[in-house]
Amino acid sequence: MRKAKIERATTETKISVEVDLDGTGSYDCRTGVGFFDHMLEQLARHSLIDMTIRAEGDLHIDDHHTVEDTGIALGQALTQALGDKRGIRRYGACLLPMDDTLVRAALDLSGRPYLVWNMDFPTQKIGTFDTELVREFFQALSTHGGITLHVDTLHGLNSHHIAEAGFKAVARALREAVEPDPRKGDAIPSTKGTL
Ligand SMILES: [Mn+2]
């Protein structure tokens, strides 16, 4: 059962995240930040990882803590659901177009957090959402999910498209990486014997 539930509470946020790695991409995401919910829904839909996410954060300050802490909790949930990572493909990559935008994501569920981020936004805001929070989310996801993650915008004109293509590209790469590889049986996909 590759499922996990994480509850995380601080003075800044109260977050609950449930994931099922062997889901169908169903989602129910409510963080109080509309654009961020839209992005989390992309992440679930295109990774085929079922996600139920609730966040109550200090939005009277700004969206920062809510977005970052959701990334932390989702990373922790992925780590817990993956367990010892037996039988998974481990690597995933995706080249994802969305109108003007082309994003490349490549990741390794290595247990070694590392984010290489090459995504610039032409505007500081998407509606009321700060575009710099997209990086904050993926930094938190990488750190707490133990994910080596590279994200590059190869072309892009529209901030909404750039962000959305980024989430979709990571989602597709994640789908590939967490999927069971039938040729591996239940082997751990590392010559070190541990991930
Ligand atoms: Mn959209």
mmCIF file with all atom_site columns, N, CA and C and ligand atoms in Angstrom, residues 35 38-39 42 98 160-161 164 168, ligand 1:
data_model
loop_
_atom_site.group_PDB
_atom_site.id
_atom_site.type_symbol
_atom_site.label_atom_id
_atom_site.label_alt_id
_atom_site.label_comp_id
_atom_site.label_asym_id
_atom_site.label_entity_id
_atom_site.label_seq_id
_atom_site.pdbx_PDB_ins_code
_atom_site.Cartn_x
_atom_site.Cartn_y
_atom_site.Cartn_z
_atom_site.occupancy
_atom_site.B_iso_or_equiv
_atom_site.pdbx_formal_charge
_atom_site.auth_seq_id
_atom_site.auth_comp_id
_atom_site.auth_asym_id
_atom_site.auth_atom_id
_atom_site.pdbx_PDB_model_num
ATOM   1  N  N  . PHE A 1 35  ? -4.665 30.152 -7.054  1.00 0.00 ? 35  PHE A N  1
ATOM   2  C  CA . PHE A 1 35  ? -3.758 29.735 -8.126  1.00 0.00 ? 35  PHE A CA 1
ATOM   3  C  C  . PHE A 1 35  ? -2.945 28.504 -7.704  1.00 0.00 ? 35  PHE A C  1
ATOM   4  N  N  . HIS A 1 38  ? -4.890 25.400 -8.109  1.00 0.00 ? 38  HIS A N  1
ATOM   5  C  CA . HIS A 1 38  ? -4.894 25.075 -9.545  1.00 0.00 ? 38  HIS A CA 1
ATOM   6  C  C  . HIS A 1 38  ? -3.604 24.324 -9.922  1.00 0.00 ? 38  HIS A C  1
ATOM   7  N  N  . MET A 1 39  ? -2.477 24.719 -9.352  1.00 0.00 ? 39  MET A N  1
ATOM   8  C  CA . MET A 1 39  ? -1.204 24.059 -9.653  1.00 0.00 ? 39  MET A CA 1
ATOM   9  C  C  . MET A 1 39  ? -1.116 22.669 -8.992  1.00 0.00 ? 39  MET A C  1
ATOM   10 N  N  . GLN A 1 42  ? -2.940 20.206 -10.979 1.00 0.00 ? 42  GLN A N  1
ATOM   11 C  CA . GLN A 1 42  ? -2.153 19.748 -12.137 1.00 0.00 ? 42  GLN A CA 1
ATOM   12 C  C  . GLN A 1 42  ? -1.178 18.656 -11.711 1.00 0.00 ? 42  GLN A C  1
ATOM   13 N  N  . MET A 1 98  ? 3.269  23.974 -23.497 1.00 0.00 ? 98  MET A N  1
ATOM   14 C  CA . MET A 1 98  ? 1.950  24.556 -23.236 1.00 0.00 ? 98  MET A CA 1
ATOM   15 C  C  . MET A 1 98  ? 1.912  25.894 -23.973 1.00 0.00 ? 98  MET A C  1
ATOM   16 N  N  . HIS A 1 160 ? 1.575  32.541 -16.296 1.00 0.00 ? 160 HIS A N  1
ATOM   17 C  CA . HIS A 1 160 ? 0.635  31.474 -15.933 1.00 0.00 ? 160 HIS A CA 1
ATOM   18 C  C  . HIS A 1 160 ? 1.018  30.176 -16.662 1.00 0.00 ? 160 HIS A C  1
ATOM   19 N  N  . HIS A 1 161 ? 1.326  30.287 -17.936 1.00 0.00 ? 161 HIS A N  1
ATOM   20 C  CA . HIS A 1 161 ? 1.725  29.105 -18.702 1.00 0.00 ? 161 HIS A CA 1
ATOM   21 C  C  . HIS A 1 161 ? 3.039  28.514 -18.191 1.00 0.00 ? 161 HIS A C  1
ATOM   22 N  N  . GLU A 1 164 ? 2.375  26.738 -14.880 1.00 0.00 ? 164 GLU A N  1
ATOM   23 C  CA . GLU A 1 164 ? 1.547  25.543 -15.071 1.00 0.00 ? 164 GLU A CA 1
ATOM   24 C  C  . GLU A 1 164 ? 2.310  24.451 -15.820 1.00 0.00 ? 164 GLU A C  1
ATOM   25 N  N  . LYS A 1 168 ? 3.141  20.684 -14.459 1.00 0.00 ? 168 LYS A N  1
ATOM   26 C  CA . LYS A 1 168 ? 2.769  19.515 -15.267 1.00 0.00 ? 168 LYS A CA 1
ATOM   27 C  C  . LYS A 1 168 ? 3.990  18.684 -15.642 1.00 0.00 ? 168 LYS A C  1
HETATM 28 MN MN . MN  B 2 .   ? -4.181 27.351 -15.997 1.00 0.00 ? 1   MN  B MN 1
#
